[in-house]
C-alpha cells in the first residue's frame, strides 16, 4: 500500500516496490489496478531500467535499509556550502546559502544529496553546440533520478568553421583555456562533489576535460555528437567541402551555382563536423582514454529531423551512471588519465587518421593531469601504429559510418587484439578498457573500397605515415606534419613568405602560388597571433586549386582537422619570439624530409644568426582584454599552448 510506495521512493531500489503489486502484475490491463499500484508499477519499471543501465555502465546497485547496507555519503565537498546536517553549527552557519538556493528550486531533501555541476558549452551560433543545452537538461534529469542535485551553467564557445580566416579566429584556441577556467570557477566556487562536462566544437572538448583533470575531481566528459553528413548528387559532404569549393571556384573548376549548392547542402543539422576532424578526433581519444562512456564518441547528435538522437539521450543516462560509479568507488580522474591511458589515446589518433590539433590538446591535458608527456612521444607511438581509418578529409567516410560498425569500442577491441593498446586501464564505468570492449562488435572487413576500418595487415599506410613531429634548424623545438599516408620523401622549394593568413590566402586565390612553392605563414603562433589561428582557408584553397600534391604550407599557426595536403604546423619557436621561421626571406630554399623527421632551410648558421641580430618584431594592432592577457601567459605550442 501507500507505506510501501513511500519506502520505494526513499529506497530508490526495486525490492520494496515489488512487494506492492506482487500477484497483481499478471493483470493484462494495468489501468484496472488500483491507482497506487499503477504508480508503483511505473516506479518499478523506471527504477528497474535505471538499474539495468547503471549496471551496464559499471555501477553497483545502491541499496539501503533492509535491502542492503547504508549508502555512503557522497557529499565530499558540498557540505561546506550547504551544511552537513540539521542542528549542527555548520548547518546554522550555512543558513543564508540555503536560503538563496531555495529560490532556485532546492528542497529540504536536496541539501542531503551530492551536488553535481553540469557544464553546458552551449550556443546557438554554431551547429556544433546548438543542442548542448538540451543534453544538459537530460543530464540534469538523470542526476535527479539517481539521487543527486545538479546545476547547469554555460561557457563561451567559438566556432572554428565560422570564424576561419577572420580576426575572430584568434579567440578559438584562447576559448579552450577560457572554457576550462570557466568550468573550474563554477565547479570549485560552488563546491560541487562531481561534474559532467559537455563538449561539441573542437576546442570545447579539451576545454571541458581540462578542469576535471586539473583538480583530480570526480568527473565524466560527454561529447555532443557528430553531425550527419550533408548530401549532394549522391556524395557525402562536410563543412570542409564548402572550404574546398571556394578554392575550386577561384581556380575556375566550378561555377557560382555549384558553389551555392555545396554551401546549402554541407551541414544538415546540429552536431560537430562529420569527418575525422578535431572534434571527432578528440572525442575518440577521450573515449579511448576511458574518460567518457563507451560508444558516445561515434553517436551522432541528431536524427534527420534534427531532433536529439536516441543514442545521445542514452549516453546521458550512462554518463550519469558512470559519474555515480566514480563517486561511489572513489575513482578520480587521474586514476583514469594515466600515462598508459594517454598512450591509448595517441594510438587511436594515429590509427584513425586524427587531427594535428590532438598533439596540442593532448599535451595540454597531460599538463593538467601532471602526466609526463612530450611532443617527441608522438613519434615513438607513430612508429608502431599503421593508419587504418579511411575518414575524411583524406579518406571517404565520416563518423556516422563508424557508428554503424560498432563505434570506438569495436576499434579498441581490434587494436587490443593486435597488441596496440593497454587493456588494463581503468575507465569511468568502473571497468577496464578490456572489460568495456569485451562484448563490442567485431570489425568486419568487406570488399576493397567498402571498409571504414582496414586491417592492420593491409592499412591505408604503414606506421610512421600519419602525424609526425619534425625537428631541424627551422623548428628546433619541433613542428607537426600530417601525412595521412601521402608519400612525401622530400619536398624542396622556395619560400613564399607571408606575415598573416589573409596575405597568403589572397596570393593563393590570385593564382600567385605555383607548383613546388613552400607557402610560409608566420606571426600566427600562440603569442604572435595571438591565438594560433587555423589555416584551413589557405590550405583548402591550395587543395581546391589542384596544388595539394605540389605545394607545401608551413606555419607557426595550426591546421584544422579538415586540412590535408603537405601541411606543417606548430613550428616552434614561433616567429613572434624570434624563432627561425621569422627569419625566412622570400626565395630561401626550404626542405621537408618527413622520413628523416626533419624540416630545414638551406642557410648556414652564421646567416641565421646575422638575421636574428637584425630581427625586429613587426608592429601589430594594440592588444586589449582577453587577447592581451592570453599573449602574456601562453606557452609554446610544443608544450600545449597552456596558460598556467
XYZ file of C-alpha atoms in Angstrom:
644
model
C 0.000 0.000 0.000
C 0.924 3.629 0.460
C 3.603 2.925 3.051
C 5.408 0.517 0.775
C 5.274 3.021 -2.084
C 6.823 5.686 0.110
C 9.518 3.213 1.118
C 10.234 2.537 -2.553
C 10.602 6.255 -3.246
C 13.024 6.683 -0.374
C 14.917 3.482 -1.025
C 15.461 4.145 -4.742
C 15.628 0.403 -5.415
C 13.045 -2.074 -6.542
C 12.552 -4.647 -3.785
C 10.119 -2.667 -1.680
C 8.031 -1.657 -4.673
C 7.929 -5.204 -5.985
C 6.083 -6.225 -2.836
C 3.370 -3.639 -3.553
C 1.932 -5.379 -6.568
C 3.166 -8.967 -6.412
C 0.276 -11.078 -7.551
C -1.212 -8.150 -9.462
C 1.458 -7.799 -12.125
C -0.134 -10.562 -14.170
C -3.157 -8.359 -14.858
C -3.445 -7.846 -18.586
C -4.783 -4.282 -18.286
C -2.685 -2.179 -15.954
C -5.397 0.504 -15.877
C -7.624 -1.911 -13.930
C -5.223 -1.876 -10.981
C -5.754 0.497 -8.046
C -4.098 3.891 -8.615
C -1.396 3.305 -6.014
C -0.426 0.034 -7.698
C -0.309 1.722 -11.127
C 2.015 4.342 -9.679
C 4.125 1.683 -8.070
C 4.470 -0.328 -11.273
C 5.639 2.784 -13.098
C 8.169 3.363 -10.315
C 9.404 -0.220 -10.602
C 9.825 -0.055 -14.363
C 11.559 3.309 -14.167
C 13.872 2.125 -11.399
C 14.494 -1.279 -12.983
C 15.510 0.273 -16.279
C 17.723 2.783 -14.498
C 19.324 -0.065 -12.546
C 19.967 -2.040 -15.723
C 21.557 0.996 -17.323
C 23.678 1.712 -14.274
C 24.904 -1.858 -14.226
C 25.691 -1.659 -17.942
C 27.820 1.374 -17.197
C 29.668 -0.495 -14.470
C 27.848 0.903 -11.440
C 26.927 -1.000 -8.285
C 23.257 -1.166 -7.338
C 22.781 1.242 -4.455
C 20.690 -0.211 -1.646
C 19.612 0.912 1.783
C 17.662 -0.266 4.791
C 16.761 -3.911 4.917
C 17.788 -4.383 1.300
C 21.434 -3.560 1.948
C 23.995 -1.514 3.835
C 23.518 2.219 4.368
C 24.716 4.062 1.296
C 27.848 6.164 1.554
C 27.570 9.917 1.847
C 28.840 11.202 -1.486
C 28.914 14.824 -0.336
C 32.676 15.098 -0.223
C 32.647 18.885 -0.661
C 29.151 20.341 -0.861
C 28.590 20.118 2.897
C 30.898 23.104 3.158
C 28.430 25.048 1.005
C 25.046 23.941 2.407
C 25.897 22.444 5.797
C 26.211 18.873 6.958
C 23.033 18.035 8.857
C 20.323 19.868 10.689
C 21.185 21.072 14.187
C 24.957 21.329 13.808
C 26.992 24.518 13.987
C 27.918 24.177 10.312
C 24.247 23.792 9.388
C 23.357 27.004 11.164
C 26.300 28.873 9.611
C 25.152 27.945 6.095
C 21.572 29.168 6.561
C 21.960 32.111 4.159
C 23.371 29.898 1.379
C 20.449 27.504 1.691
C 18.011 30.425 1.687
C 19.308 31.548 -1.709
C 19.357 28.021 -3.103
C 15.705 27.530 -2.119
C 14.891 30.314 -4.562
C 16.263 28.132 -7.397
C 14.210 25.036 -6.546
C 16.305 23.392 -3.828
C 14.063 21.498 -1.367
C 14.766 20.243 2.148
C 15.831 16.827 0.917
C 18.187 18.282 -1.729
C 20.636 19.547 0.878
C 21.496 15.961 1.771
C 22.239 14.947 -1.817
C 25.570 15.038 -3.676
C 25.871 18.223 -5.725
C 26.781 17.814 -9.411
C 27.868 20.628 -11.712
C 26.863 20.269 -15.370
C 28.891 22.394 -17.770
C 26.963 23.176 -20.958
C 29.191 24.577 -23.671
C 26.087 25.840 -25.431
C 25.464 28.424 -28.107
C 23.020 28.559 -30.983
C 25.645 30.376 -33.046
C 27.093 27.084 -34.329
C 25.597 23.672 -35.169
C 28.368 22.004 -33.172
C 26.892 23.153 -29.859
C 23.325 24.189 -30.686
C 21.862 21.085 -28.988
C 24.150 21.034 -25.964
C 21.694 22.710 -23.576
C 19.132 20.015 -24.356
C 21.744 17.397 -23.437
C 22.419 19.322 -20.243
C 18.755 19.158 -19.290
C 18.732 15.396 -19.955
C 21.786 15.011 -17.711
C 20.125 17.089 -15.015
C 17.083 14.821 -15.080
C 19.362 11.815 -14.810
C 21.204 13.212 -11.802
C 17.882 13.868 -10.043
C 16.706 10.300 -10.743
C 19.975 8.945 -9.364
C 19.603 10.752 -6.051
C 21.727 13.812 -6.723
C 21.111 17.516 -7.152
C 22.638 19.421 -10.043
C 23.022 22.868 -11.501
C 23.621 23.924 -15.107
C 25.858 26.668 -16.382
C 27.250 27.818 -19.714
C 30.628 28.738 -21.148
C 31.916 30.678 -24.172
C 32.069 28.771 -27.474
C 33.875 29.898 -30.633
C 33.185 28.119 -33.915
C 36.363 27.453 -35.850
C 34.493 26.830 -39.074
C 32.594 30.092 -38.942
C 35.440 32.343 -37.808
C 38.069 30.696 -40.043
C 40.064 33.262 -41.987
C 38.915 36.193 -39.829
C 40.248 38.044 -36.811
C 37.594 36.247 -34.758
C 39.553 33.004 -35.176
C 42.152 34.433 -32.798
C 39.715 33.656 -29.992
C 39.350 29.983 -30.896
C 42.307 28.382 -29.111
C 42.001 31.069 -26.450
C 38.488 29.764 -25.800
C 39.826 26.303 -24.904
C 41.536 27.641 -21.804
C 38.750 30.137 -21.129
C 36.230 27.269 -21.146
C 38.445 25.271 -18.777
C 38.823 28.240 -16.446
C 35.082 28.955 -16.550
C 34.189 25.377 -15.637
C 36.821 25.287 -12.895
C 35.488 28.547 -11.479
C 31.888 27.325 -11.330
C 32.673 23.835 -10.044
C 35.166 24.917 -7.421
C 33.232 28.036 -6.468
C 30.074 26.069 -5.711
C 31.986 23.188 -4.103
C 30.256 20.548 -6.212
C 31.002 16.906 -5.474
C 31.095 15.678 -9.068
C 30.898 17.113 -12.553
C 29.707 16.228 -16.024
C 31.014 18.423 -18.804
C 29.726 18.668 -22.356
C 31.711 19.477 -25.480
C 30.872 19.963 -29.142
C 33.025 22.274 -31.270
C 36.581 21.046 -31.093
C 38.086 23.485 -28.543
C 35.169 22.898 -26.199
C 36.097 19.203 -25.925
C 39.589 19.544 -24.381
C 38.306 22.678 -22.637
C 35.610 20.570 -20.975
C 38.061 17.856 -19.870
C 40.930 20.022 -18.642
C 39.181 21.216 -15.434
C 38.215 17.645 -14.481
C 41.896 16.683 -14.573
C 43.166 19.954 -13.120
C 41.814 19.283 -9.627
C 41.683 15.467 -9.879
C 37.936 15.531 -9.421
C 35.140 13.049 -9.944
C 34.007 13.742 -13.472
C 32.782 12.463 -16.809
C 33.060 14.244 -20.161
C 30.309 13.742 -22.745
C 30.672 14.609 -26.420
C 27.669 16.254 -28.050
C 27.984 14.061 -31.107
C 28.826 14.295 -34.771
C 26.723 15.987 -37.426
C 25.116 13.781 -40.033
C 26.763 14.117 -43.449
C 25.306 16.508 -45.944
C 24.411 15.014 -49.293
C 24.658 16.297 -52.854
C 24.425 14.212 -56.018
C 24.999 11.012 -54.051
C 28.139 12.321 -52.352
C 28.563 12.873 -48.607
C 29.525 16.449 -47.770
C 31.077 18.102 -44.720
C 31.839 21.713 -43.927
C 35.291 21.180 -45.448
C 33.529 20.566 -48.747
C 32.492 24.227 -48.603
C 36.027 25.428 -47.891
C 37.471 23.392 -50.752
C 34.701 24.594 -53.057
C 35.974 28.148 -52.505
C 39.366 27.135 -53.901
C 37.736 25.218 -56.733
C 35.677 28.276 -57.672
C 38.784 30.506 -57.637
C 40.520 28.027 -59.941
C 37.549 28.063 -62.322
C 36.720 24.397 -61.708
C 33.143 25.103 -60.594
C 30.733 27.993 -61.083
C 28.792 30.119 -58.577
C 25.711 27.916 -58.875
C 27.666 24.818 -57.829
C 29.353 26.746 -55.024
C 25.927 27.735 -53.695
C 24.682 24.131 -53.843
C 27.674 22.931 -51.813
C 27.048 25.694 -49.266
C 23.368 24.779 -48.881
C 23.937 21.043 -48.513
C 27.092 20.701 -46.392
C 25.614 21.000 -42.881
C 22.148 19.426 -42.440
C 21.660 19.955 -38.684
C 23.205 20.036 -35.223
C 26.443 18.294 -34.364
C 30.177 18.658 -34.816
C 31.965 18.413 -38.170
C 31.447 14.903 -39.520
C 34.871 13.731 -40.681
C 37.864 12.742 -38.577
C 38.463 16.416 -37.900
C 39.457 17.767 -34.495
C 36.126 17.270 -32.704
C 35.767 13.606 -33.660
C 39.481 13.047 -33.141
C 39.303 14.366 -29.583
C 36.073 12.559 -28.726
C 37.610 9.291 -29.947
C 40.760 9.908 -27.925
C 38.844 10.739 -24.760
C 36.741 7.591 -25.054
C 39.902 5.556 -25.686
C 41.399 7.087 -22.541
C 38.375 5.944 -20.544
C 37.159 9.428 -19.611
C 33.809 9.165 -21.409
C 31.349 6.296 -21.663
C 31.734 3.656 -24.382
C 30.118 4.311 -27.779
C 29.488 8.005 -27.054
C 32.212 9.296 -29.406
C 30.639 7.919 -32.585
C 26.989 8.589 -31.791
C 25.506 11.263 -33.999
C 23.983 14.308 -32.328
C 20.597 14.361 -34.009
C 18.455 12.464 -36.485
C 17.459 13.616 -39.962
C 14.608 15.605 -38.400
C 17.230 17.486 -36.362
C 15.888 16.028 -33.109
C 18.241 14.849 -30.374
C 19.185 11.277 -31.222
C 18.046 8.357 -29.112
C 21.678 7.281 -28.725
C 22.690 10.676 -27.324
C 19.879 10.534 -24.783
C 21.109 7.103 -23.750
C 24.657 8.494 -23.499
C 23.295 10.960 -20.942
C 21.830 8.130 -18.857
C 25.080 6.176 -18.964
C 27.212 9.240 -18.223
C 25.240 9.963 -15.052
C 25.573 6.319 -14.026
C 29.315 6.463 -14.651
C 29.696 9.595 -12.535
C 27.938 7.984 -9.586
C 30.082 4.881 -10.051
C 33.212 7.012 -9.813
C 31.969 8.855 -6.721
C 30.870 5.648 -5.004
C 34.105 3.812 -5.713
C 36.440 6.748 -5.226
C 37.682 6.684 -8.841
C 39.157 10.106 -9.511
C 40.053 11.452 -12.917
C 43.800 10.972 -12.534
C 43.220 7.320 -11.622
C 41.993 7.035 -15.214
C 44.170 9.582 -17.050
C 47.458 7.724 -16.575
C 50.452 7.618 -18.882
C 49.148 4.365 -20.366
C 45.749 5.969 -20.988
C 47.411 8.806 -22.883
C 49.287 6.250 -24.960
C 45.971 4.571 -25.806
C 44.598 7.917 -26.902
C 47.569 8.584 -29.179
C 47.316 5.090 -30.703
C 43.671 5.716 -31.623
C 44.554 9.141 -33.036
C 47.223 7.608 -35.273
C 45.128 4.611 -36.304
C 42.052 6.637 -37.275
C 43.928 9.452 -39.012
C 43.197 12.138 -36.454
C 43.873 15.863 -36.462
C 47.221 17.505 -35.722
C 45.363 19.575 -33.126
C 45.299 16.452 -30.988
C 49.034 16.908 -30.367
C 48.392 20.350 -28.929
C 45.395 19.271 -26.847
C 46.917 16.047 -25.517
C 49.968 17.953 -24.312
C 47.638 20.381 -22.531
C 45.592 17.557 -20.995
C 48.763 15.807 -19.812
C 49.852 19.082 -18.232
C 46.562 19.233 -16.315
C 46.827 15.589 -15.245
C 50.516 16.001 -14.296
C 51.457 13.167 -16.654
C 54.920 13.205 -18.226
C 54.208 13.512 -21.955
C 56.364 15.322 -24.500
C 55.942 16.207 -28.147
C 58.532 13.599 -29.146
C 56.456 10.795 -27.583
C 54.113 11.059 -30.554
C 56.812 9.815 -32.952
C 57.559 6.787 -30.780
C 53.913 5.713 -30.958
C 53.528 6.670 -34.631
C 56.342 4.266 -35.481
C 54.259 1.261 -34.403
C 50.715 2.212 -35.429
C 49.502 1.943 -39.045
C 46.818 4.208 -40.499
C 43.663 2.073 -40.773
C 40.796 4.605 -40.694
C 39.532 5.732 -44.105
C 37.975 9.008 -42.948
C 37.519 12.447 -44.420
C 39.285 14.797 -45.014
C 41.782 12.478 -46.759
C 39.503 9.424 -46.987
C 35.893 8.694 -47.875
C 33.927 8.100 -44.687
C 32.515 10.134 -41.809
C 31.944 9.355 -38.131
C 28.346 8.294 -38.748
C 29.730 5.410 -40.831
C 31.820 4.179 -37.901
C 28.786 4.394 -35.619
C 27.061 1.765 -37.778
C 30.029 -0.578 -37.353
C 30.408 -0.566 -33.592
C 31.997 2.804 -32.896
C 35.173 3.289 -30.897
C 34.679 0.119 -28.754
C 34.881 -2.006 -31.921
C 38.098 -0.194 -32.886
C 39.545 -0.595 -29.385
C 38.655 -4.280 -29.327
C 40.509 -4.759 -32.609
C 43.542 -2.734 -31.535
C 43.661 -4.633 -28.238
C 43.645 -7.947 -30.093
C 46.568 -6.676 -32.172
C 48.539 -5.705 -29.060
C 48.485 -1.980 -29.825
C 46.712 -0.641 -26.722
C 46.746 -1.260 -22.976
C 43.655 -3.174 -21.877
C 44.172 -2.796 -18.136
C 43.465 0.948 -17.916
C 40.608 1.980 -15.613
C 37.647 3.893 -17.087
C 34.715 5.964 -15.821
C 32.497 2.870 -15.966
C 34.485 1.307 -13.136
C 35.709 -1.317 -15.570
C 38.925 -1.595 -17.563
C 39.186 -0.930 -21.269
C 39.381 -4.686 -21.890
C 36.213 -5.287 -19.865
C 34.366 -2.478 -21.625
C 35.096 -3.778 -25.126
C 34.734 -7.488 -24.408
C 31.243 -7.636 -25.899
C 31.754 -4.934 -28.540
C 31.044 -5.878 -32.169
C 33.904 -7.381 -34.126
C 35.111 -5.287 -37.023
C 34.422 -6.828 -40.383
C 36.453 -6.081 -43.469
C 34.348 -6.044 -46.612
C 35.242 -5.744 -50.226
C 38.038 -3.388 -51.151
C 36.771 0.186 -51.006
C 33.912 -0.598 -48.594
C 35.666 -0.812 -45.231
C 35.669 2.204 -42.922
C 38.441 0.495 -40.925
C 41.059 -1.546 -42.743
C 43.029 -4.478 -41.301
C 46.447 -3.649 -39.887
C 47.940 -6.106 -42.372
C 46.567 -4.043 -45.288
C 46.418 -0.485 -43.946
C 45.983 2.748 -45.804
C 49.551 3.496 -44.777
C 52.218 1.753 -42.705
C 53.391 3.041 -39.306
C 55.027 6.445 -39.319
C 52.944 7.785 -42.210
C 50.325 9.915 -40.486
C 51.097 12.596 -37.870
C 54.795 13.129 -37.222
C 56.926 15.589 -35.264
C 59.755 17.207 -37.236
C 62.870 18.989 -35.978
C 65.627 20.958 -37.678
C 67.117 24.420 -37.971
C 63.699 25.780 -38.937
C 61.951 24.198 -35.933
C 64.396 23.484 -33.079
C 61.509 22.825 -30.635
C 59.508 20.831 -33.151
C 56.806 21.088 -35.790
C 53.913 18.794 -36.716
C 53.165 17.358 -40.162
C 50.083 15.400 -41.196
C 50.880 12.947 -43.974
C 47.739 10.781 -43.855
C 49.505 8.175 -45.948
C 50.966 10.540 -48.543
C 54.345 9.514 -49.884
C 56.402 12.647 -49.306
C 60.020 11.626 -49.023
C 61.284 15.127 -49.722
C 59.845 18.458 -50.726
C 62.315 21.204 -51.606
C 61.120 24.585 -52.791
C 61.378 28.357 -52.476
C 59.789 30.083 -49.508
C 56.842 32.323 -50.323
C 56.707 34.390 -47.153
C 53.550 35.944 -45.675
C 53.118 37.602 -42.288
C 49.432 36.750 -41.962
C 46.871 34.224 -43.109
C 44.994 36.884 -45.077
C 48.065 37.802 -47.157
C 48.662 34.167 -48.051
C 45.029 33.451 -48.948
C 44.880 36.455 -51.257
C 48.011 35.254 -53.077
C 46.672 31.707 -53.476
C 43.288 32.841 -54.783
C 45.025 35.261 -57.169
C 46.997 32.389 -58.722
C 50.382 33.638 -57.487
C 51.390 30.290 -55.963
C 52.858 27.708 -58.333
C 53.941 24.072 -58.057
C 56.938 23.398 -55.798
C 56.423 26.580 -53.729
C 56.581 26.469 -49.933
C 53.969 28.860 -48.561
C 55.179 30.272 -45.217
C 52.555 31.838 -42.933
C 54.090 33.276 -39.772
C 53.298 35.517 -36.796
C 50.239 33.332 -36.287
C 51.522 31.408 -33.240
C 50.041 31.384 -29.719
C 51.675 34.723 -28.858
C 52.168 36.199 -32.304
C 48.589 35.823 -33.468
C 47.741 35.837 -30.718
C 45.638 32.713 -30.592
C 47.326 30.407 -33.118
C 44.697 30.544 -35.839
C 43.935 27.535 -38.013
C 44.975 27.750 -41.657
C 42.045 25.880 -43.178
C 41.182 28.671 -45.599
C 44.606 28.787 -47.332
C 45.126 25.015 -47.128
C 41.662 24.345 -48.586
C 42.338 26.944 -51.295
C 45.552 25.107 -52.218
C 43.645 21.809 -52.418
C 40.792 23.383 -54.378
C 43.261 24.834 -56.865
C 44.699 21.373 -57.519
C 48.040 22.151 -55.859
C 47.719 19.807 -52.883
C 50.448 17.429 -54.059
C 52.899 20.036 -55.306
C 52.758 22.947 -52.839
C 53.748 22.789 -49.167
C 52.460 25.094 -46.443
C 54.331 25.704 -43.183
C 53.197 27.900 -40.316
C 53.636 28.665 -36.636
C 49.853 28.600 -36.533
C 47.688 25.494 -36.600
C 45.695 23.496 -39.094
C 42.089 22.469 -38.923
C 41.384 18.782 -38.608
C 39.835 19.284 -42.029
C 43.139 20.311 -43.596
C 45.047 17.937 -45.824
C 47.890 18.233 -48.272
C 51.565 18.874 -47.474
C 50.975 20.875 -44.300
C 53.388 21.580 -41.434
C 52.114 23.477 -38.415
C 53.068 24.292 -34.817
C 56.539 25.423 -35.945
C 58.404 26.223 -32.713
C 59.771 28.575 -31.555
C 57.200 30.803 -33.224
C 58.135 33.919 -35.188
C 56.917 36.342 -32.522
C 59.542 35.165 -30.025
C 62.392 35.168 -32.539
C 62.031 31.657 -33.937
C 63.800 30.800 -37.201
C 60.544 30.875 -39.164
C 60.532 34.617 -38.539
C 63.945 34.940 -40.188
C 62.963 33.431 -43.548
C 63.108 35.618 -46.632
C 61.372 35.253 -49.986
C 63.112 32.602 -52.073
C 65.016 30.835 -49.265
C 65.100 27.109 -50.037
C 63.033 25.135 -47.528
C 63.400 21.361 -47.290
C 60.879 18.931 -45.774
C 62.067 15.360 -45.149
C 59.344 13.510 -43.215
C 61.180 10.202 -43.397
C 64.104 11.788 -41.558
C 61.704 13.764 -39.307
C 63.424 16.940 -40.470
C 62.441 20.460 -41.561
C 65.184 22.880 -42.508
C 66.193 25.924 -44.507
C 69.313 25.811 -46.661
C 71.155 28.597 -44.866
C 74.395 28.469 -42.861
C 74.101 29.014 -39.151
C 76.049 32.274 -39.432
C 73.428 33.715 -41.804
C 70.604 32.784 -39.442
C 72.467 34.375 -36.531
C 73.079 37.566 -38.534
C 69.408 37.793 -39.441
C 68.447 37.193 -35.820
C 70.644 40.090 -34.694
C 68.769 42.444 -37.025
C 65.309 40.987 -36.433
C 62.561 43.293 -35.164
C 59.067 42.179 -34.182
C 56.658 43.589 -36.794
C 54.244 46.157 -35.447
C 50.701 44.875 -34.933
C 47.482 46.365 -33.634
C 47.451 47.082 -29.910
C 46.107 44.173 -27.916
C 43.340 44.594 -25.367
C 41.415 42.468 -22.933
C 41.349 38.710 -23.376
C 43.946 38.518 -26.159
C 46.356 40.751 -24.247
C 46.153 38.540 -21.172
C 46.469 35.380 -23.261
C 49.552 36.572 -25.160
C 51.258 37.460 -21.878
C 50.975 33.977 -20.345
C 50.594 31.344 -23.095
C 53.343 28.770 -23.514
C 54.931 27.425 -26.671
C 52.825 25.096 -28.821
C 55.460 22.435 -28.175
C 54.169 22.373 -24.582
C 50.475 22.503 -25.483
C 49.977 26.297 -25.530
C 48.872 26.185 -21.898
C 48.201 29.268 -19.812
C 49.214 28.220 -16.306
